[in-house]
Amino acid sequence: MTKKAIALNILTLTALGSLGYAQVKMGDNPEKIHTRAQLQVESKTKGIILPVVENHIELPNYNASHPDLYENNPSDNGLVFYNKEIKDVVKYDGYRWLAVTERSIKNYKNLSILGSNAADLTVANVLGITGRPTLQFNILNDADRNNINNLGLTVNSNGEITIPSDGFYRINPSVKTSSAGGLSVGNAATIVSLQALYVNALADGWQKIHENSFLLYGLVVTAGSSNSVNSFSTTKYLHAGDQIRLRGGIQADTGLNLGTGVNFKMNDKDTYIYIEKLN
């Protein structure tokens, strides 16, 4: 090989190597590229066509056996496609695909949604007497169930939730229930009660913030009935160190209750407590 050929090969390899680290500009004014752009496209007549899928089934990480239809794969975070099914650009956040106009729930820093994997809790009403046990919320972070704890809440073994900082809080409990059977002549009501133990008033004990009832109408003689959801929303100013808890029960609204009961279905996606700091 001649010296000229060797020199030409070295020059070519050097140029190709440099191109691998160069900024790239396509379209108008190729000599002007933004200082922070690795790739820049400039045109008033032509755009960019992203990779296209016909529907959500064609998107990477699709798996119908998963609760949200997609496998968790954080290494794919940032993938972008155009989905013809919804006529929108979609992005992958490592857990699921979202339209570009949506925000991943993980991005809401002032929000916690606590779930539960506890067993069903059965509460019976015998001649109007019933207990109100504390409902246990123990799932603080689970992307597949949309459970997050961006507020940094803590939950003790009794199911009592500690508030980390002063502020107004919107609290929205949701509890799925079903009848546990029994006899009710008249109306029975499923009760969900939100209570607080204020850090500066410990001697006063637990105070009721809000209570909601869900009626089971009429004569009930059953071994169990369909599901229902008892939920409400309330706003309360809480101090750092205040505790809240959710209690559930059943009581006679009218008539006579001999042994009606209710199942609180804790390990259900419709059972959660939503807590949002508003300021």
PDB file of C-alpha atoms in Angstrom:
ATOM      1  CA  MET A   1       0.000   0.000   0.000  1.00  0.00           C
ATOM      2  CA  THR A   2       1.395   3.413  -0.969  1.00  0.00           C
ATOM      3  CA  LYS A   3       2.008   6.191   1.524  1.00  0.00           C
ATOM      4  CA  LYS A   4      -0.777   8.239  -0.105  1.00  0.00           C
ATOM      5  CA  ALA A   5      -3.294   5.404   0.368  1.00  0.00           C
ATOM      6  CA  ILE A   6      -2.288   4.941   4.015  1.00  0.00           C
ATOM      7  CA  ALA A   7      -2.640   8.665   4.695  1.00  0.00           C
ATOM      8  CA  LEU A   8      -6.084   8.749   3.003  1.00  0.00           C
ATOM      9  CA  ASN A   9      -7.317   5.793   5.099  1.00  0.00           C
ATOM     10  CA  ILE A  10      -6.151   7.458   8.317  1.00  0.00           C
ATOM     11  CA  LEU A  11      -7.886  10.711   7.341  1.00  0.00           C
ATOM     12  CA  THR A  12     -11.141   8.868   6.531  1.00  0.00           C
ATOM     13  CA  LEU A  13     -11.155   6.953   9.829  1.00  0.00           C
ATOM     14  CA  THR A  14     -10.446  10.140  11.757  1.00  0.00           C
ATOM     15  CA  ALA A  15     -13.334  11.954  10.059  1.00  0.00           C
ATOM     16  CA  LEU A  16     -15.771   9.099  10.688  1.00  0.00           C
ATOM     17  CA  GLY A  17     -14.721   8.922  14.333  1.00  0.00           C
ATOM     18  CA  SER A  18     -15.292  12.631  14.783  1.00  0.00           C
ATOM     19  CA  LEU A  19     -18.735  12.393  13.137  1.00  0.00           C
ATOM     20  CA  GLY A  20     -19.825   9.983  15.867  1.00  0.00           C
ATOM     21  CA  TYR A  21     -19.495  12.773  18.452  1.00  0.00           C
ATOM     22  CA  ALA A  22     -20.672  15.671  16.255  1.00  0.00           C
ATOM     23  CA  GLN A  23     -23.886  17.633  16.521  1.00  0.00           C
ATOM     24  CA  VAL A  24     -26.271  16.939  13.633  1.00  0.00           C
ATOM     25  CA  LYS A  25     -28.494  19.499  11.889  1.00  0.00           C
ATOM     26  CA  MET A  26     -31.080  18.544   9.251  1.00  0.00           C
ATOM     27  CA  GLY A  27     -33.183  20.853   7.117  1.00  0.00           C
ATOM     28  CA  ASP A  28     -32.804  24.609   6.767  1.00  0.00           C
ATOM     29  CA  ASN A  29     -29.630  26.480   7.746  1.00  0.00           C
ATOM     30  CA  PRO A  30     -27.503  23.373   8.360  1.00  0.00           C
ATOM     31  CA  GLU A  31     -24.538  25.549   9.322  1.00  0.00           C
ATOM     32  CA  LYS A  32     -26.410  26.994  12.327  1.00  0.00           C
ATOM     33  CA  ILE A  33     -27.120  24.541  15.133  1.00  0.00           C
ATOM     34  CA  HIS A  34     -28.167  25.246  18.699  1.00  0.00           C
ATOM     35  CA  THR A  35     -25.271  24.872  21.111  1.00  0.00           C
ATOM     36  CA  ARG A  36     -27.160  22.365  23.282  1.00  0.00           C
ATOM     37  CA  ALA A  37     -28.739  20.330  20.471  1.00  0.00           C
ATOM     38  CA  GLN A  38     -27.292  16.915  19.690  1.00  0.00           C
ATOM     39  CA  LEU A  39     -29.857  16.605  16.880  1.00  0.00           C
ATOM     40  CA  GLN A  40     -31.756  19.574  15.432  1.00  0.00           C
ATOM     41  CA  VAL A  41     -34.379  19.596  12.680  1.00  0.00           C
ATOM     42  CA  GLU A  42     -35.369  22.920  11.122  1.00  0.00           C
ATOM     43  CA  SER A  43     -37.997  23.279   8.413  1.00  0.00           C
ATOM     44  CA  LYS A  44     -41.125  25.276   7.682  1.00  0.00           C
ATOM     45  CA  THR A  45     -42.505  22.705   5.249  1.00  0.00           C
ATOM     46  CA  LYS A  46     -41.530  19.284   6.621  1.00  0.00           C
ATOM     47  CA  GLY A  47     -42.035  17.657  10.016  1.00  0.00           C
ATOM     48  CA  ILE A  48     -41.033  14.488  11.847  1.00  0.00           C
ATOM     49  CA  ILE A  49     -42.907  11.169  11.743  1.00  0.00           C
ATOM     50  CA  LEU A  50     -42.467   9.185  14.947  1.00  0.00           C
ATOM     51  CA  PRO A  51     -42.634   5.391  15.111  1.00  0.00           C
ATOM     52  CA  VAL A  52     -46.326   4.446  14.694  1.00  0.00           C
ATOM     53  CA  VAL A  53     -48.431   1.681  16.273  1.00  0.00           C
ATOM     54  CA  GLU A  54     -52.030   0.829  15.379  1.00  0.00           C
ATOM     55  CA  ASN A  55     -53.196   0.351  18.990  1.00  0.00           C
ATOM     56  CA  HIS A  56     -52.022  -0.114  22.587  1.00  0.00           C
ATOM     57  CA  ILE A  57     -51.462  -3.847  22.086  1.00  0.00           C
ATOM     58  CA  GLU A  58     -48.562  -3.124  19.721  1.00  0.00           C
ATOM     59  CA  LEU A  59     -46.721  -0.923  22.235  1.00  0.00           C
ATOM     60  CA  PRO A  60     -43.557  -2.379  23.818  1.00  0.00           C
ATOM     61  CA  ASN A  61     -43.946  -4.140  27.181  1.00  0.00           C
ATOM     62  CA  TYR A  62     -47.642  -4.947  26.574  1.00  0.00           C
ATOM     63  CA  ASN A  63     -48.749  -7.834  28.785  1.00  0.00           C
ATOM     64  CA  ALA A  64     -52.473  -8.478  29.273  1.00  0.00           C
ATOM     65  CA  SER A  65     -51.824 -10.399  32.501  1.00  0.00           C
ATOM     66  CA  HIS A  66     -50.613  -7.258  34.291  1.00  0.00           C
ATOM     67  CA  PRO A  67     -53.165  -5.039  36.094  1.00  0.00           C
ATOM     68  CA  ASP A  68     -52.217  -1.992  34.001  1.00  0.00           C
ATOM     69  CA  LEU A  69     -51.557  -4.093  30.851  1.00  0.00           C
ATOM     70  CA  TYR A  70     -47.814  -3.346  30.753  1.00  0.00           C
ATOM     71  CA  GLU A  71     -44.747  -4.884  32.324  1.00  0.00           C
ATOM     72  CA  ASN A  72     -42.575  -2.648  34.479  1.00  0.00           C
ATOM     73  CA  ASN A  73     -39.364  -1.878  32.622  1.00  0.00           C
ATOM     74  CA  PRO A  74     -37.633   1.285  33.936  1.00  0.00           C
ATOM     75  CA  SER A  75     -34.862   0.916  31.349  1.00  0.00           C
ATOM     76  CA  ASP A  76     -37.420   1.827  28.623  1.00  0.00           C
ATOM     77  CA  ASN A  77     -38.391   5.071  30.378  1.00  0.00           C
ATOM     78  CA  GLY A  78     -38.545   7.807  27.734  1.00  0.00           C
ATOM     79  CA  LEU A  79     -39.717   5.765  24.732  1.00  0.00           C
ATOM     80  CA  VAL A  80     -42.108   7.686  22.455  1.00  0.00           C
ATOM     81  CA  PHE A  81     -44.576   6.427  19.811  1.00  0.00           C
ATOM     82  CA  TYR A  82     -47.600   7.694  17.929  1.00  0.00           C
ATOM     83  CA  ASN A  83     -50.686   5.607  18.759  1.00  0.00           C
ATOM     84  CA  LYS A  84     -53.305   5.647  15.982  1.00  0.00           C
ATOM     85  CA  GLU A  85     -55.900   4.161  18.335  1.00  0.00           C
ATOM     86  CA  ILE A  86     -56.091   7.322  20.458  1.00  0.00           C
ATOM     87  CA  LYS A  87     -54.644   9.666  17.808  1.00  0.00           C
ATOM     88  CA  ASP A  88     -51.989  10.931  20.178  1.00  0.00           C
ATOM     89  CA  VAL A  89     -48.307  10.668  20.990  1.00  0.00           C
ATOM     90  CA  VAL A  90     -47.654   8.324  23.924  1.00  0.00           C
ATOM     91  CA  LYS A  91     -44.689   8.126  26.282  1.00  0.00           C
ATOM     92  CA  TYR A  92     -43.493   5.296  28.514  1.00  0.00           C
ATOM     93  CA  ASP A  93     -42.612   6.143  32.138  1.00  0.00           C
ATOM     94  CA  GLY A  94     -41.069   2.803  33.038  1.00  0.00           C
ATOM     95  CA  TYR A  95     -44.404   1.370  34.205  1.00  0.00           C
ATOM     96  CA  ARG A  96     -47.136   2.263  31.715  1.00  0.00           C
ATOM     97  CA  TRP A  97     -47.844   4.219  28.534  1.00  0.00           C
ATOM     98  CA  LEU A  98     -49.343   7.705  28.905  1.00  0.00           C
ATOM     99  CA  ALA A  99     -50.618  10.207  26.371  1.00  0.00           C
ATOM    100  CA  VAL A 100     -48.298  13.215  26.224  1.00  0.00           C
ATOM    101  CA  THR A 101     -51.046  15.368  27.740  1.00  0.00           C
ATOM    102  CA  GLU A 102     -51.164  13.122  30.838  1.00  0.00           C
ATOM    103  CA  ARG A 103     -48.852  13.298  33.814  1.00  0.00           C
ATOM    104  CA  SER A 104     -47.639  10.182  35.537  1.00  0.00           C
ATOM    105  CA  ILE A 105     -49.102   9.941  39.017  1.00  0.00           C
ATOM    106  CA  LYS A 106     -45.551   9.610  40.309  1.00  0.00           C
ATOM    107  CA  ASN A 107     -44.974  13.278  39.367  1.00  0.00           C
ATOM    108  CA  TYR A 108     -47.524  14.660  41.843  1.00  0.00           C
ATOM    109  CA  LYS A 109     -45.236  15.512  44.766  1.00  0.00           C
ATOM    110  CA  ASN A 110     -48.051  16.675  47.083  1.00  0.00           C
ATOM    111  CA  LEU A 111     -50.009  13.435  46.850  1.00  0.00           C
ATOM    112  CA  SER A 112     -50.187  10.060  48.560  1.00  0.00           C
ATOM    113  CA  ILE A 113     -52.607   7.251  47.674  1.00  0.00           C
ATOM    114  CA  LEU A 114     -52.347   4.419  50.180  1.00  0.00           C
ATOM    115  CA  GLY A 115     -53.733   0.960  49.475  1.00  0.00           C
ATOM    116  CA  SER A 116     -54.041  -2.247  51.450  1.00  0.00           C
ATOM    117  CA  ASN A 117     -53.282  -5.940  51.066  1.00  0.00           C
ATOM    118  CA  ALA A 118     -55.038  -6.878  54.325  1.00  0.00           C
ATOM    119  CA  ALA A 119     -57.663  -9.615  54.409  1.00  0.00           C
ATOM    120  CA  ASP A 120     -61.366  -8.762  54.227  1.00  0.00           C
ATOM    121  CA  LEU A 121     -62.616  -7.332  57.508  1.00  0.00           C
ATOM    122  CA  THR A 122     -66.077  -8.499  58.594  1.00  0.00           C
ATOM    123  CA  VAL A 123     -68.097  -6.409  61.048  1.00  0.00           C
ATOM    124  CA  ALA A 124     -71.460  -7.634  62.378  1.00  0.00           C
ATOM    125  CA  ASN A 125     -74.365  -5.703  63.901  1.00  0.00           C
ATOM    126  CA  VAL A 126     -76.176  -7.657  66.629  1.00  0.00           C
ATOM    127  CA  LEU A 127     -79.234  -5.859  68.029  1.00  0.00           C
ATOM    128  CA  GLY A 128     -77.701  -2.509  67.147  1.00  0.00           C
ATOM    129  CA  ILE A 129     -74.338  -3.185  68.810  1.00  0.00           C
ATOM    130  CA  THR A 130     -71.207  -3.157  66.673  1.00  0.00           C
ATOM    131  CA  GLY A 131     -67.530  -2.350  66.902  1.00  0.00           C
ATOM    132  CA  ARG A 132     -65.681  -0.015  64.561  1.00  0.00           C
ATOM    133  CA  PRO A 133     -62.233  -1.440  63.876  1.00  0.00           C
ATOM    134  CA  THR A 134     -59.502   0.624  62.245  1.00  0.00           C
ATOM    135  CA  LEU A 135     -59.079  -0.147  58.541  1.00  0.00           C
ATOM    136  CA  GLN A 136     -55.464  -1.019  57.758  1.00  0.00           C
ATOM    137  CA  PHE A 137     -53.784   0.795  54.872  1.00  0.00           C
ATOM    138  CA  ASN A 138     -50.310  -0.659  54.487  1.00  0.00           C
ATOM    139  CA  ILE A 139     -49.327  -0.311  50.822  1.00  0.00           C
ATOM    140  CA  LEU A 140     -47.349   2.898  50.494  1.00  0.00           C
ATOM    141  CA  ASN A 141     -45.849   2.420  47.019  1.00  0.00           C
ATOM    142  CA  ASP A 142     -47.104   0.097  44.279  1.00  0.00           C
ATOM    143  CA  ALA A 143     -47.044   1.455  40.721  1.00  0.00           C
ATOM    144  CA  ASP A 144     -49.333  -1.284  39.393  1.00  0.00           C
ATOM    145  CA  ARG A 145     -52.077  -0.230  41.826  1.00  0.00           C
ATOM    146  CA  ASN A 146     -51.387   3.524  41.547  1.00  0.00           C
ATOM    147  CA  ASN A 147     -50.336   3.583  45.201  1.00  0.00           C
ATOM    148  CA  ILE A 148     -47.730   6.263  45.893  1.00  0.00           C
ATOM    149  CA  ASN A 149     -46.441   8.031  48.976  1.00  0.00           C
ATOM    150  CA  ASN A 150     -44.903  11.245  47.720  1.00  0.00           C
ATOM    151  CA  LEU A 151     -45.934  13.047  50.930  1.00  0.00           C
ATOM    152  CA  GLY A 152     -43.786  10.745  53.051  1.00  0.00           C
ATOM    153  CA  LEU A 153     -46.653   9.588  55.278  1.00  0.00           C
ATOM    154  CA  THR A 154     -45.941   6.939  57.904  1.00  0.00           C
ATOM    155  CA  VAL A 155     -48.380   4.259  59.063  1.00  0.00           C
ATOM    156  CA  ASN A 156     -47.994   2.440  62.376  1.00  0.00           C
ATOM    157  CA  SER A 157     -49.035  -1.116  63.206  1.00  0.00           C
ATOM    158  CA  ASN A 158     -52.479   0.106  64.328  1.00  0.00           C
ATOM    159  CA  GLY A 159     -53.208   1.617  60.916  1.00  0.00           C
ATOM    160  CA  GLU A 160     -52.794   5.200  62.144  1.00  0.00           C
ATOM    161  CA  ILE A 161     -51.308   7.607  59.580  1.00  0.00           C
ATOM    162  CA  THR A 162     -48.961  10.413  60.682  1.00  0.00           C
ATOM    163  CA  ILE A 163     -49.019  13.756  58.843  1.00  0.00           C
ATOM    164  CA  PRO A 164     -45.455  15.046  58.139  1.00  0.00           C
ATOM    165  CA  SER A 165     -46.010  18.821  57.795  1.00  0.00           C
ATOM    166  CA  ASP A 166     -48.478  21.641  58.484  1.00  0.00           C
ATOM    167  CA  GLY A 167     -51.041  22.475  55.826  1.00  0.00           C
ATOM    168  CA  PHE A 168     -54.474  21.995  54.348  1.00  0.00           C
ATOM    169  CA  TYR A 169     -55.132  18.411  53.262  1.00  0.00           C
ATOM    170  CA  ARG A 170     -57.820  16.988  51.001  1.00  0.00           C
ATOM    171  CA  ILE A 171     -58.633  13.490  52.242  1.00  0.00           C
ATOM    172  CA  ASN A 172     -60.699  11.102  50.146  1.00  0.00           C
ATOM    173  CA  PRO A 173     -61.205   7.591  51.542  1.00  0.00           C
ATOM    174  CA  SER A 174     -62.779   4.934  49.331  1.00  0.00           C
ATOM    175  CA  VAL A 175     -63.755   1.545  50.733  1.00  0.00           C
ATOM    176  CA  LYS A 176     -65.360  -1.318  48.815  1.00  0.00           C
ATOM    177  CA  THR A 177     -67.865  -3.313  50.873  1.00  0.00           C
ATOM    178  CA  SER A 178     -70.272  -6.206  50.482  1.00  0.00           C
ATOM    179  CA  SER A 179     -73.042  -7.545  52.666  1.00  0.00           C
ATOM    180  CA  ALA A 180     -72.023 -10.383  54.965  1.00  0.00           C
ATOM    181  CA  GLY A 181     -75.609 -11.609  55.346  1.00  0.00           C
ATOM    182  CA  GLY A 182     -78.018 -11.720  58.252  1.00  0.00           C
ATOM    183  CA  LEU A 183     -81.433 -10.246  58.979  1.00  0.00           C
ATOM    184  CA  SER A 184     -82.374  -6.571  58.867  1.00  0.00           C
ATOM    185  CA  VAL A 185     -85.973  -5.366  59.112  1.00  0.00           C
ATOM    186  CA  GLY A 186     -85.668  -1.758  57.999  1.00  0.00           C
ATOM    187  CA  ASN A 187     -82.477  -0.077  56.888  1.00  0.00           C
ATOM    188  CA  ALA A 188     -78.881  -0.801  57.879  1.00  0.00           C
ATOM    189  CA  ALA A 189     -75.985   1.501  57.064  1.00  0.00           C
ATOM    190  CA  THR A 190     -72.307   0.857  56.451  1.00  0.00           C
ATOM    191  CA  ILE A 191     -70.291   3.506  58.319  1.00  0.00           C
ATOM    192  CA  VAL A 192     -66.873   4.878  57.348  1.00  0.00           C
ATOM    193  CA  SER A 193     -65.499   7.333  59.911  1.00  0.00           C
ATOM    194  CA  LEU A 194     -62.397   9.516  59.489  1.00  0.00           C
ATOM    195  CA  GLN A 195     -60.827  10.493  62.815  1.00  0.00           C
ATOM    196  CA  ALA A 196     -57.856  12.567  63.938  1.00  0.00           C
ATOM    197  CA  LEU A 197     -55.586  12.586  66.974  1.00  0.00           C
ATOM    198  CA  TYR A 198     -54.218  16.120  67.180  1.00  0.00           C
ATOM    199  CA  VAL A 199     -50.624  16.435  68.360  1.00  0.00           C
ATOM    200  CA  ASN A 200     -51.369  19.513  70.478  1.00  0.00           C
ATOM    201  CA  ALA A 201     -54.494  18.055  72.120  1.00  0.00           C
ATOM    202  CA  LEU A 202     -53.597  14.498  73.039  1.00  0.00           C
ATOM    203  CA  ALA A 203     -55.731  14.575  76.186  1.00  0.00           C
ATOM    204  CA  ASP A 204     -58.868  14.974  74.079  1.00  0.00           C
ATOM    205  CA  GLY A 205     -58.344  11.639  72.344  1.00  0.00           C
ATOM    206  CA  TRP A 206     -59.476  10.822  68.829  1.00  0.00           C
ATOM    207  CA  GLN A 207     -61.833  13.341  67.235  1.00  0.00           C
ATOM    208  CA  LYS A 208     -64.230  12.718  64.357  1.00  0.00           C
ATOM    209  CA  ILE A 209     -63.388  14.713  61.217  1.00  0.00           C
ATOM    210  CA  HIS A 210     -66.038  13.296  58.922  1.00  0.00           C
ATOM    211  CA  GLU A 211     -68.362  10.293  58.843  1.00  0.00           C
ATOM    212  CA  ASN A 212     -70.178   8.792  55.893  1.00  0.00           C
ATOM    213  CA  SER A 213     -72.934   6.172  55.769  1.00  0.00           C
ATOM    214  CA  PHE A 214     -74.040   3.950  52.912  1.00  0.00           C
ATOM    215  CA  LEU A 215     -77.569   2.571  53.329  1.00  0.00           C
ATOM    216  CA  LEU A 216     -78.513  -1.072  52.793  1.00  0.00           C
ATOM    217  CA  TYR A 217     -82.220  -0.576  52.125  1.00  0.00           C
ATOM    218  CA  GLY A 218     -85.163  -2.690  53.246  1.00  0.00           C
ATOM    219  CA  LEU A 219     -85.546  -6.227  54.441  1.00  0.00           C
ATOM    220  CA  VAL A 220     -82.303  -8.166  54.105  1.00  0.00           C
ATOM    221  CA  VAL A 221     -82.185 -11.928  54.546  1.00  0.00           C
ATOM    222  CA  THR A 222     -79.117 -13.007  52.648  1.00  0.00           C
ATOM    223  CA  ALA A 223     -75.865 -14.918  52.716  1.00  0.00           C
ATOM    224  CA  GLY A 224     -74.117 -12.036  50.995  1.00  0.00           C
ATOM    225  CA  SER A 225     -74.880  -9.442  48.353  1.00  0.00           C
ATOM    226  CA  SER A 226     -73.286  -7.317  45.672  1.00  0.00           C
ATOM    227  CA  ASN A 227     -70.398  -4.931  46.156  1.00  0.00           C
ATOM    228  CA  SER A 228     -70.700  -1.220  46.815  1.00  0.00           C
ATOM    229  CA  VAL A 229     -68.208   1.590  47.445  1.00  0.00           C
ATOM    230  CA  ASN A 230     -68.424   3.997  50.379  1.00  0.00           C
ATOM    231  CA  SER A 231     -66.410   7.151  49.701  1.00  0.00           C
ATOM    232  CA  PHE A 232     -66.338  10.831  50.554  1.00  0.00           C
ATOM    233  CA  SER A 233     -64.021  13.838  50.386  1.00  0.00           C
ATOM    234  CA  THR A 234     -63.196  16.374  53.078  1.00  0.00           C
ATOM    235  CA  THR A 235     -60.594  19.113  53.600  1.00  0.00           C
ATOM    236  CA  LYS A 236     -58.884  19.737  56.933  1.00  0.00           C
ATOM    237  CA  TYR A 237     -55.957  21.793  58.250  1.00  0.00           C
ATOM    238  CA  LEU A 238     -53.527  19.422  59.974  1.00  0.00           C
ATOM    239  CA  HIS A 239     -50.278  19.987  61.851  1.00  0.00           C
ATOM    240  CA  ALA A 240     -47.065  17.999  61.572  1.00  0.00           C
ATOM    241  CA  GLY A 241     -47.408  15.026  63.894  1.00  0.00           C
ATOM    242  CA  ASP A 242     -51.211  14.857  63.756  1.00  0.00           C
ATOM    243  CA  GLN A 243     -52.521  11.359  63.122  1.00  0.00           C
ATOM    244  CA  ILE A 244     -55.557  10.217  61.170  1.00  0.00           C
ATOM    245  CA  ARG A 245     -57.279   6.857  60.931  1.00  0.00           C
ATOM    246  CA  LEU A 246     -60.249   5.349  59.139  1.00  0.00           C
ATOM    247  CA  ARG A 247     -62.732   3.175  61.001  1.00  0.00           C
ATOM    248  CA  GLY A 248     -65.532   1.082  59.574  1.00  0.00           C
ATOM    249  CA  GLY A 249     -68.732  -0.385  60.973  1.00  0.00           C
ATOM    250  CA  ILE A 250     -72.433  -1.046  60.419  1.00  0.00           C
ATOM    251  CA  GLN A 251     -75.437   0.269  62.305  1.00  0.00           C
ATOM    252  CA  ALA A 252     -79.231   0.213  62.222  1.00  0.00           C
ATOM    253  CA  ASP A 253     -80.663   3.227  60.453  1.00  0.00           C
ATOM    254  CA  THR A 254     -84.317   2.236  61.021  1.00  0.00           C
ATOM    255  CA  GLY A 255     -86.027  -0.931  62.177  1.00  0.00           C
ATOM    256  CA  LEU A 256     -84.446  -4.005  63.759  1.00  0.00           C
ATOM    257  CA  ASN A 257     -81.077  -5.596  63.024  1.00  0.00           C
ATOM    258  CA  LEU A 258     -80.563  -9.104  64.358  1.00  0.00           C
ATOM    259  CA  GLY A 259     -77.267 -10.009  62.794  1.00  0.00           C
ATOM    260  CA  THR A 260     -76.496  -8.121  59.606  1.00  0.00           C
ATOM    261  CA  GLY A 261     -72.868  -7.741  58.674  1.00  0.00           C
ATOM    262  CA  VAL A 262     -70.593  -6.061  56.200  1.00  0.00           C
ATOM    263  CA  ASN A 263     -67.308  -7.111  54.609  1.00  0.00           C
ATOM    264  CA  PHE A 264     -64.749  -4.364  54.134  1.00  0.00           C
ATOM    265  CA  LYS A 265     -62.825  -5.558  51.078  1.00  0.00           C
ATOM    266  CA  MET A 266     -59.389  -4.220  51.908  1.00  0.00           C
ATOM    267  CA  ASN A 267     -57.300  -5.920  49.215  1.00  0.00           C
ATOM    268  CA  ASP A 268     -59.173  -4.247  46.374  1.00  0.00           C
ATOM    269  CA  LYS A 269     -58.153  -1.466  44.000  1.00  0.00           C
ATOM    270  CA  ASP A 270     -61.319   0.451  44.936  1.00  0.00           C
ATOM    271  CA  THR A 271     -60.179   0.539  48.570  1.00  0.00           C
ATOM    272  CA  TYR A 272     -57.662   3.323  49.189  1.00  0.00           C
ATOM    273  CA  ILE A 273     -57.162   6.595  51.008  1.00  0.00           C
ATOM    274  CA  TYR A 274     -56.243   9.626  48.874  1.00  0.00           C
ATOM    275  CA  ILE A 275     -54.389  12.393  50.747  1.00  0.00           C
ATOM    276  CA  GLU A 276     -53.356  15.601  48.943  1.00  0.00           C
ATOM    277  CA  LYS A 277     -51.544  18.565  50.496  1.00  0.00           C
ATOM    278  CA  LEU A 278     -53.087  21.703  49.045  1.00  0.00           C
ATOM    279  CA  ASN A 279     -50.387  24.257  49.894  1.00  0.00           C
TER     280      ASN A 279
END
